[in-house]
Amino acid sequence: MSRDFTIKIKTVSELEAFRKRILNDLKKARVVLTLCGGTGCQASRSEAVSTAVKDELIKQGMDENVHVRVTGCHGFCEQGPLCVIEPGNTLYCNVLPDDAREIVTKTVRDGEVVERLLYTDPVSGKTIQTESEIPFYRAQDRQLLAQNRQVDPCSIEDYIAIGGYSALAKTLFEMAPKAVIREIEASCLRGRGGGGFPTGLKWAKCREAPSDEKYVICNADEGDPGAYMDRCVLEGNPHLVLEGMMIGAWAIGAREGIIYVRNEYPLAVKHTRIAVQQARDLGLLGEDILGSSWSFDVEISRGGGAFVCGESTALMASLEGKVGEPRPKDVHTVVDGLWHKPTTLNNVETWANVPSIILNGSARFASKGSNGSKGTKIFALTGHIKSTGLVEVAMGTPISKVLFDIGGGPANGIPIKAVQTGGPSGGCLPADKFYLPLDFDALAEAGSMMGSGGMVVMDEGTCMVDVAKYFLTFLQDESCGKCVPCRLGIDRMLEIITDITEGRGKSQQISLLEELGHTISQTALCGLGKTAANPVLSTLRYFRDEYEAHISKEECPAGVCEALITYEIDPEKCTYCGVCKLACPYEAIMGAKEEVHTIDLQLCQKCGICRSECKFEAVQIN
Amino acid sequence: MLPLRLDSILEGRRSQPHQLIEVLQDVQEQEGYISEEAMRAISNELGVPPMEVYRVASFYKAFSMQPRGKNVITMCMGTACHVRGAKLLLSQATGLLGVNSGETTDDGLFSIEQVNCLGTCALGPVVTENGACHHHMNPSKLRKLIKSIRRAGMEETSDE
């Protein structure tokens, strides 16, 4: 995909001339057909759709004046593959390769709308033609995400066409490094990776640190389960992140940058590699950038799949080829970071916010958001909710607005019980806290965390003790093992929670859990260890009655914890269809054809597959 | 002697200990696992003690120390997949194939693995089969997937 550019852009005026040329070329297209090619839509076979559309255009002789753009994630993953056609801004959902012919003939050629491919509002049942009318999009403020639709991530031309690299030009020729830092400070941008540390302050400290050699790092090791906004930004608009890094590097005085990206995100790795190569080919990375005599280049490093490497010191150890173990931060990484040199590490979304702050001013950025949390934030809305996907809203937006106005409420008609924010470092907030604003401070006060922006919605069918157990299992698996509080503390907490979910719990174990949790948060070495107890502590705070039911009544109110339930087939409802029998991996279901099925409790492993398969709700939990 | 296959991976990285993880990534991708032989070769070529190579290879989840089956079924166990029933899928796969997560079937056809999040949370629960993503999975879809792979595997054997 990397093209060999014959030209090098050596000055700002050459960049502007290049931009003008691209814009002129783009004007030639009568119709622009945008296909989402993000990881979500790719999983729904978007590649086959784009091939079919391109083939159909050639077949109908329209490939000349129709521009097909395969882009990164549009955010509405649940409805993918997505296709947007301009003019008209018509959005088609769940597009299949077989739809290509109709789309090309009717919409591209004749300008008509294919009604059956439009989005159907689940509430009103009516079809909606454009993105901006769909509640999921309408209630958002997509400052970063909207750009994904405008650029092919493998085309630096697309990025330049929408104004890309003008912020860099402004930085290099109109602003002193200190002025850049002041601008970022004035914007009140805080780290989007979880910590919420003021970005401008970080940069200022790194600039002050004495050294000839400094580094900037982009943390794209998005290990939080349930969060994927960084993948989407890096995969969909890698040049935006690169430009942000370049501005930061220039401000702090770095000549080298590293993007540390999860290897579980192959598309992000691929697109970032292409972007870096294209920027190099055009002369936007390398020596004497835009004639400024400043040089900068970026390397890409793939993560090894360790959650702890999201922590800055562990990430840097990993970049040095070592195991990803954090170190005490008595001297911060802005002074003593990668290779013991001053290093500024920001996450993907933080870097992505930088170009527009420089270009449009800090005041515009700070005009959005709440008191302590400025700008917009991308959240990954998942779980038991109607419209799942990526949601970008101004900070301070109430949780309820995201869940109900944007997300459309519960998925299966079962009321929402809780929302988990902040991944394994965050907590679960109950329905009566949904009025809370989504900002760093309000969530922390409520015992949860903004984290990187995961929002997993849980309905009444979810057992909160099981959720706490899930996170402890995750953390036990991912704990690097360096410090005792995290390594052994999590082990002990998991032992206790396992006792509780298996009916061996004792009431005094609740206070023991709390004590252990507080000890871990006070004594663990790194940020991830310090917050490891949050999922348990927050569920204890808001859902203590569920813990108590497990202990005193040996009951799992949600009917999830295997040791406390049994499955039974209701003979009234059983239609002898045999599906459950076929599905059971343990051959625990008895009964011949035309005979009521029964479950052999000796053989049953309580996996619940029979219940999920039965269409007649005949399998019940006791 | 260094197996020929590692030459291109080590090219330009020799005697650079900090390249260890990148080299291991490429070996994992190419060979499907990190063998003892590969670890010794990497240790020699990068100038990293064998102990350290082993430590790094066993620390990171991306590396497998055992050869894996022809079809690697990876279950996403992220939070979003968990609340939508990822556990059911794991039970279905382990129950049907008779091996635990992290193991390979005797015929070498299947390995079951777990990953903590693939970042396709909106489409959960998600299962990948040699990297190809299957979304909105349920036990019956998973059974069909496993059966179709098994059938294809059997046809291949009979062709041989």
Short mmCIF file of N, CA and C in Angstrom, two decimals, chain A residues 1-5 154 273-274 277-278 281:
data_model
loop_
_atom_site.label_atom_id
_atom_site.label_comp_id
_atom_site.label_asym_id
_atom_site.label_seq_id
_atom_site.Cartn_x
_atom_site.Cartn_y
_atom_site.Cartn_z
N MET A 1 0.83 -1.20 0.00
CA MET A 1 0.00 0.00 0.00
C MET A 1 0.87 1.27 0.00
N SER A 2 2.09 1.13 0.53
CA SER A 2 2.94 2.31 0.58
C SER A 2 3.37 2.71 -0.82
N ARG A 3 3.06 3.99 -1.19
CA ARG A 3 3.47 4.40 -2.53
C ARG A 3 4.82 5.08 -2.46
N ASP A 4 5.44 5.08 -3.60
CA ASP A 4 6.71 5.76 -3.71
C ASP A 4 6.41 7.19 -4.15
N PHE A 5 6.45 8.11 -3.23
CA PHE A 5 6.17 9.48 -3.64
C PHE A 5 7.38 10.04 -4.39
N CYS A 154 -4.84 4.54 5.01
CA CYS A 154 -3.65 4.19 4.24
C CYS A 154 -3.30 5.29 3.24
N ARG A 273 2.20 1.35 10.43
CA ARG A 273 3.41 1.15 9.63
C ARG A 273 3.32 1.89 8.30
N ILE A 274 2.16 1.77 7.66
CA ILE A 274 1.98 2.44 6.37
C ILE A 274 2.07 3.96 6.56
N GLN A 277 5.61 5.14 7.07
CA GLN A 277 6.37 5.05 5.82
C GLN A 277 5.98 6.17 4.86
N GLN A 278 4.69 6.43 4.77
CA GLN A 278 4.24 7.49 3.86
C GLN A 278 4.75 8.87 4.32
N ASP A 281 8.29 9.00 3.33
CA ASP A 281 8.44 9.17 1.88
C ASP A 281 8.20 10.61 1.45
#
